[in-house]
Amino acid sequence: MPRPGLPKLIATDLDGTLVRSDETVSAYTHEVLDRVRAAGIPIVGATGRGPRLTELTRNDIRAADYLVMAGGGRVVDQVDPTSPVVLRDERLSAAVLTELLNALEDAVGPLTVMVEALDGHEEPLWGDFDPSWPYPERFQARSRAECLSVDVIKAFARTADHDVDALLDAARRIIPVTHATVTQAGLGFIEILPPGVDKASGLSVVAGALGVDPAEVLVFGDMPNDLPMFEWAGWGRVAVSNAHPTVRRAADEIALRNDDDGVAVYLDRLLSR
């Protein structure tokens, strides 16, 4: 169970956790987060979204002092919103990604692959068109050779022959952690990130800047890409009730689902007790 009193840092995932299924964040949630910040507790938005979605992310978690984006690869200090400071910016080399995709395809068969290479506002992903991808308006068909011609923020991959958790298990057996981090965020694709990049390593950059110990951090999440920060944070780990089974098992407590403002309800009660 979480410690008595209040944490010194709060981090929450966005999609599936703070953000509702209709892709909105309630006025109630914004109001509670404003109260958390007014109580002197810094807030971190910790998301798999890449930097090309920074403005969307800022709108969804307006009270955030820091953003941990791209699954931990991009960390932004926005305490002064007029002069945000990038504290971390990691890329996965094209040569390494080529090697990893070849090894994975040798084991599981042909993959649908997309890469996130650009960080300008709402820049598209590149790669193979897949009708299951939920954001086709931010996608541009490109050949595998074009996709692997530059270092990337992350890559996405799926195969019709494996569900995403089975593909994730296979990828983790094949891809050394020294070469890349592999996870999944609920989009039906595995995600391949630079080595050493996950939400915990991103949050550790924020905690280091603030002088906060991981034991003083409260986190919220719903998908396997949230597990590293659940393992890292010590004050409390809270899964929303719609979370992936592995996240529910790793949690200290289960909040209401995202569509019922579970994070805000939990924090409202925490501030009131």
Tab-separated table of C-alpha atoms in Angstrom:
chain	number	residue	atom	x	y	z
A	1	MET	CA	0.000	0.000	0.000
A	2	PRO	CA	1.138	3.597	-0.545
A	3	ARG	CA	2.761	5.482	2.296
A	4	PRO	CA	0.772	7.927	4.412
A	5	GLY	CA	1.040	11.584	3.504
A	6	LEU	CA	1.660	12.825	-0.003
A	7	PRO	CA	4.184	11.840	-2.678
A	8	LYS	CA	6.748	14.375	-3.869
A	9	LEU	CA	6.240	13.626	-7.567
A	10	ILE	CA	3.296	12.208	-9.526
A	11	ALA	CA	3.549	10.718	-13.012
A	12	THR	CA	0.709	9.431	-15.109
A	13	ASP	CA	0.385	7.725	-18.440
A	14	LEU	CA	-2.055	9.395	-20.817
A	15	ASP	CA	-3.831	7.179	-23.367
A	16	GLY	CA	-5.930	4.556	-21.626
A	17	THR	CA	-5.117	5.999	-18.202
A	18	LEU	CA	-5.755	9.737	-17.967
A	19	VAL	CA	-7.331	10.157	-21.411
A	20	ARG	CA	-10.779	8.654	-21.920
A	21	SER	CA	-11.799	6.336	-24.769
A	22	ASP	CA	-13.226	9.287	-26.710
A	23	GLU	CA	-9.750	10.879	-26.626
A	24	THR	CA	-10.792	13.634	-24.210
A	25	VAL	CA	-9.755	14.615	-20.696
A	26	SER	CA	-12.552	15.767	-18.425
A	27	ALA	CA	-12.772	19.212	-16.856
A	28	TYR	CA	-12.862	17.413	-13.497
A	29	THR	CA	-9.519	15.733	-14.211
A	30	HIS	CA	-7.918	19.036	-15.204
A	31	GLU	CA	-9.270	20.664	-12.032
A	32	VAL	CA	-7.892	17.917	-9.782
A	33	LEU	CA	-4.475	18.058	-11.464
A	34	ASP	CA	-4.434	21.820	-10.951
A	35	ARG	CA	-5.078	21.215	-7.249
A	36	VAL	CA	-2.233	18.687	-7.098
A	37	ARG	CA	0.140	21.205	-8.630
A	38	ALA	CA	-1.132	23.952	-6.298
A	39	ALA	CA	-0.287	21.634	-3.394
A	40	GLY	CA	3.338	21.790	-4.527
A	41	ILE	CA	3.557	18.350	-6.129
A	42	PRO	CA	5.134	18.375	-9.609
A	43	ILE	CA	3.216	16.436	-12.263
A	44	VAL	CA	4.737	14.440	-15.110
A	45	GLY	CA	2.920	13.268	-18.209
A	46	ALA	CA	4.612	9.954	-19.067
A	47	THR	CA	3.536	8.758	-22.496
A	48	GLY	CA	4.511	6.668	-25.468
A	49	ARG	CA	3.558	9.560	-27.743
A	50	GLY	CA	6.473	10.975	-29.671
A	51	PRO	CA	7.554	14.619	-29.687
A	52	ARG	CA	5.540	15.249	-32.870
A	53	LEU	CA	2.493	15.077	-30.565
A	54	THR	CA	3.821	17.520	-27.974
A	55	GLU	CA	1.032	20.056	-28.404
A	56	LEU	CA	-1.662	17.385	-28.102
A	57	THR	CA	0.069	16.075	-24.998
A	58	ARG	CA	0.322	19.498	-23.399
A	59	ASN	CA	-3.383	20.027	-23.981
A	60	ASP	CA	-4.263	16.665	-22.406
A	61	ILE	CA	-2.204	17.279	-19.262
A	62	ARG	CA	-2.054	21.043	-18.915
A	63	ALA	CA	-0.818	20.953	-15.316
A	64	ALA	CA	2.320	18.961	-16.169
A	65	ASP	CA	5.655	20.486	-15.220
A	66	TYR	CA	7.520	17.799	-17.180
A	67	LEU	CA	6.780	15.528	-20.113
A	68	VAL	CA	8.338	12.086	-20.534
A	69	MET	CA	7.566	11.265	-24.168
A	70	ALA	CA	8.400	8.561	-26.713
A	71	GLY	CA	8.315	5.974	-23.950
A	72	GLY	CA	11.138	7.761	-22.122
A	73	GLY	CA	13.340	8.839	-25.007
A	74	ARG	CA	12.345	12.528	-24.938
A	75	VAL	CA	12.153	14.403	-21.617
A	76	VAL	CA	11.020	18.033	-21.515
A	77	ASP	CA	11.140	20.501	-18.624
A	78	GLN	CA	8.224	22.887	-19.187
A	79	VAL	CA	8.093	24.517	-15.771
A	80	ASP	CA	8.517	27.733	-17.760
A	81	PRO	CA	6.128	26.994	-20.645
A	82	THR	CA	7.537	29.880	-22.685
A	83	SER	CA	11.017	28.292	-22.676
A	84	PRO	CA	10.754	24.488	-22.504
A	85	VAL	CA	14.063	22.674	-22.082
A	86	VAL	CA	14.784	19.257	-23.602
A	87	LEU	CA	16.582	17.194	-20.957
A	88	ARG	CA	16.849	13.971	-22.957
A	89	ASP	CA	16.629	13.077	-26.647
A	90	GLU	CA	17.517	9.504	-27.632
A	91	ARG	CA	17.509	7.852	-31.069
A	92	LEU	CA	17.816	4.268	-32.290
A	93	SER	CA	20.399	3.873	-35.018
A	94	ALA	CA	19.211	2.818	-38.460
A	95	ALA	CA	21.918	0.142	-38.661
A	96	VAL	CA	20.891	-1.438	-35.365
A	97	LEU	CA	17.183	-1.308	-36.228
A	98	THR	CA	17.860	-2.989	-39.586
A	99	GLU	CA	19.709	-5.811	-37.844
A	100	LEU	CA	16.969	-6.256	-35.247
A	101	LEU	CA	14.119	-6.317	-37.762
A	102	ASN	CA	15.966	-8.878	-39.885
A	103	ALA	CA	16.489	-11.111	-36.861
A	104	LEU	CA	12.871	-10.758	-35.787
A	105	GLU	CA	11.522	-11.533	-39.267
A	106	ASP	CA	13.757	-14.605	-39.466
A	107	ALA	CA	12.009	-15.859	-36.331
A	108	VAL	CA	8.370	-14.785	-36.751
A	109	GLY	CA	7.910	-14.081	-40.461
A	110	PRO	CA	7.152	-10.872	-42.372
A	111	LEU	CA	6.433	-7.784	-40.308
A	112	THR	CA	4.423	-4.654	-40.877
A	113	VAL	CA	6.831	-1.902	-39.828
A	114	MET	CA	6.437	1.819	-39.185
A	115	VAL	CA	9.030	4.231	-37.863
A	116	GLU	CA	8.799	7.519	-36.014
A	117	ALA	CA	11.665	9.567	-37.424
A	118	LEU	CA	10.444	13.168	-37.372
A	119	ASP	CA	9.658	15.313	-34.361
A	120	GLY	CA	7.996	18.349	-35.968
A	121	HIS	CA	4.391	19.167	-35.123
A	122	GLU	CA	2.121	16.269	-36.212
A	123	GLU	CA	4.738	14.848	-38.604
A	124	PRO	CA	3.664	11.463	-40.016
A	125	LEU	CA	4.945	8.034	-39.240
A	126	TRP	CA	6.596	6.294	-42.207
A	127	GLY	CA	6.284	2.715	-43.330
A	128	ASP	CA	3.880	-0.043	-44.296
A	129	PHE	CA	0.198	0.822	-44.383
A	130	ASP	CA	-1.815	-1.247	-41.931
A	131	PRO	CA	-5.605	-0.836	-41.719
A	132	SER	CA	-5.493	-1.594	-38.009
A	133	TRP	CA	-3.396	1.495	-37.251
A	134	PRO	CA	-5.771	3.926	-35.515
A	135	TYR	CA	-4.214	7.179	-36.756
A	136	PRO	CA	-4.007	6.984	-40.569
A	137	GLU	CA	-4.149	10.763	-40.908
A	138	ARG	CA	-0.621	10.942	-39.453
A	139	PHE	CA	0.924	8.253	-41.658
A	140	GLN	CA	2.928	8.269	-44.881
A	141	ALA	CA	3.656	5.120	-46.902
A	142	ARG	CA	7.408	4.674	-47.390
A	143	SER	CA	9.604	1.761	-48.416
A	144	ARG	CA	11.511	-0.225	-45.808
A	145	ALA	CA	14.754	1.146	-47.255
A	146	GLU	CA	13.552	4.725	-46.760
A	147	CYS	CA	12.405	3.973	-43.225
A	148	LEU	CA	15.793	2.511	-42.340
A	149	SER	CA	17.826	5.287	-43.910
A	150	VAL	CA	17.778	7.472	-40.763
A	151	ASP	CA	18.041	7.054	-37.013
A	152	VAL	CA	14.589	6.913	-35.419
A	153	ILE	CA	12.798	7.817	-32.227
A	154	LYS	CA	11.102	4.406	-32.219
A	155	ALA	CA	9.787	1.708	-34.536
A	156	PHE	CA	6.439	-0.115	-34.511
A	157	ALA	CA	6.007	-3.696	-35.740
A	158	ARG	CA	3.276	-6.317	-35.974
A	159	THR	CA	2.543	-9.580	-37.709
A	160	ALA	CA	-0.805	-11.163	-38.511
A	161	ASP	CA	0.444	-14.480	-37.137
A	162	HIS	CA	0.999	-13.319	-33.543
A	163	ASP	CA	-1.073	-11.268	-31.147
A	164	VAL	CA	0.848	-8.354	-29.733
A	165	ASP	CA	1.747	-10.001	-26.425
A	166	ALA	CA	3.029	-13.145	-28.161
A	167	LEU	CA	5.076	-11.009	-30.555
A	168	LEU	CA	6.426	-9.022	-27.601
A	169	ASP	CA	7.524	-12.238	-25.877
A	170	ALA	CA	9.260	-13.397	-29.061
A	171	ALA	CA	10.935	-10.033	-29.599
A	172	ARG	CA	12.260	-9.957	-26.057
A	173	ARG	CA	13.842	-13.377	-26.554
A	174	ILE	CA	15.491	-12.258	-29.796
A	175	ILE	CA	16.446	-8.621	-29.203
A	176	PRO	CA	19.188	-8.039	-26.607
A	177	VAL	CA	18.466	-5.266	-24.109
A	178	THR	CA	21.873	-3.846	-24.997
A	179	HIS	CA	20.574	-3.197	-28.528
A	180	ALA	CA	17.024	-1.939	-27.912
A	181	THR	CA	14.090	-1.788	-25.504
A	182	VAL	CA	10.964	-3.627	-26.664
A	183	THR	CA	7.498	-2.983	-25.269
A	184	GLN	CA	3.868	-2.500	-26.253
A	185	ALA	CA	1.412	0.270	-25.481
A	186	GLY	CA	-1.964	-1.140	-26.470
A	187	LEU	CA	-1.966	-0.211	-30.158
A	188	GLY	CA	-1.576	-3.763	-31.463
A	189	PHE	CA	2.081	-3.189	-32.368
A	190	ILE	CA	5.263	-3.840	-30.449
A	191	GLU	CA	7.478	-0.790	-30.038
A	192	ILE	CA	11.252	-0.862	-30.470
A	193	LEU	CA	13.045	1.947	-28.646
A	194	PRO	CA	16.691	2.904	-28.127
A	195	PRO	CA	18.539	0.781	-25.552
A	196	GLY	CA	18.034	1.931	-21.982
A	197	VAL	CA	14.920	3.913	-22.898
A	198	ASP	CA	11.735	3.305	-20.951
A	199	LYS	CA	9.420	5.394	-18.819
A	200	ALA	CA	11.454	4.678	-15.679
A	201	SER	CA	14.671	5.981	-17.214
A	202	GLY	CA	12.804	9.049	-18.442
A	203	LEU	CA	11.286	9.658	-15.027
A	204	SER	CA	14.689	9.242	-13.405
A	205	VAL	CA	15.873	12.266	-15.410
A	206	VAL	CA	13.013	14.311	-13.930
A	207	ALA	CA	13.553	12.959	-10.420
A	208	GLY	CA	17.248	13.755	-10.651
A	209	ALA	CA	16.534	17.320	-11.738
A	210	LEU	CA	14.162	17.777	-8.794
A	211	GLY	CA	16.169	15.865	-6.201
A	212	VAL	CA	13.304	13.417	-5.639
A	213	ASP	CA	13.936	9.820	-4.621
A	214	PRO	CA	12.022	7.102	-6.531
A	215	ALA	CA	10.566	6.046	-3.162
A	216	GLU	CA	8.700	9.373	-3.129
A	217	VAL	CA	7.026	8.953	-6.538
A	218	LEU	CA	3.425	7.927	-7.297
A	219	VAL	CA	2.653	6.578	-10.781
A	220	PHE	CA	-0.451	5.624	-12.772
A	221	GLY	CA	-0.633	3.405	-15.853
A	222	ASP	CA	-2.457	0.804	-17.900
A	223	MET	CA	-0.147	-0.974	-20.374
A	224	PRO	CA	3.122	-2.952	-20.412
A	225	ASN	CA	5.131	0.142	-21.355
A	226	ASP	CA	4.166	1.466	-17.899
A	227	LEU	CA	5.686	-1.496	-16.046
A	228	PRO	CA	9.220	-0.062	-15.811
A	229	MET	CA	7.946	2.985	-13.937
A	230	PHE	CA	5.839	0.706	-11.718
A	231	GLU	CA	9.032	-1.173	-10.831
A	232	TRP	CA	10.934	2.098	-10.286
A	233	ALA	CA	8.460	4.170	-8.263
A	234	GLY	CA	8.142	3.393	-4.574
A	235	TRP	CA	5.438	5.596	-3.040
A	236	GLY	CA	2.611	3.988	-4.975
A	237	ARG	CA	1.774	2.191	-8.230
A	238	VAL	CA	-1.844	2.545	-9.353
A	239	ALA	CA	-3.421	0.798	-12.337
A	240	VAL	CA	-6.730	1.902	-13.788
A	241	SER	CA	-9.258	-0.927	-13.802
A	242	ASN	CA	-9.132	-1.236	-17.597
A	243	ALA	CA	-5.385	-1.928	-17.435
A	244	HIS	CA	-3.552	-4.849	-19.031
A	245	PRO	CA	-3.438	-7.877	-16.667
A	246	THR	CA	0.327	-7.570	-16.151
A	247	VAL	CA	-0.084	-3.975	-15.008
A	248	ARG	CA	-2.928	-4.828	-12.671
A	249	ARG	CA	-0.752	-7.516	-11.088
A	250	ALA	CA	2.106	-5.053	-10.598
A	251	ALA	CA	-0.078	-2.389	-8.992
A	252	ASP	CA	-0.485	-1.581	-5.313
A	253	GLU	CA	-4.010	-0.349	-5.957
A	254	ILE	CA	-6.623	-0.403	-8.719
A	255	ALA	CA	-8.406	2.856	-9.543
A	256	LEU	CA	-11.574	3.350	-11.529
A	257	ARG	CA	-11.203	2.978	-15.289
A	258	ASN	CA	-10.027	5.833	-17.482
A	259	ASP	CA	-13.557	6.522	-18.733
A	260	ASP	CA	-14.609	7.111	-15.120
A	261	ASP	CA	-11.742	9.550	-14.400
A	262	GLY	CA	-9.958	6.982	-12.247
A	263	VAL	CA	-6.732	8.970	-11.867
A	264	ALA	CA	-8.565	12.132	-10.858
A	265	VAL	CA	-10.852	10.323	-8.408
A	266	TYR	CA	-7.826	8.690	-6.765
A	267	LEU	CA	-5.935	11.995	-6.513
A	268	ASP	CA	-9.005	13.865	-5.257
A	269	ARG	CA	-9.325	11.371	-2.410
A	270	LEU	CA	-5.582	11.534	-1.743
A	271	LEU	CA	-5.653	15.314	-1.411
A	272	SER	CA	-8.724	15.164	0.818
A	273	ARG	CA	-7.587	12.564	3.307
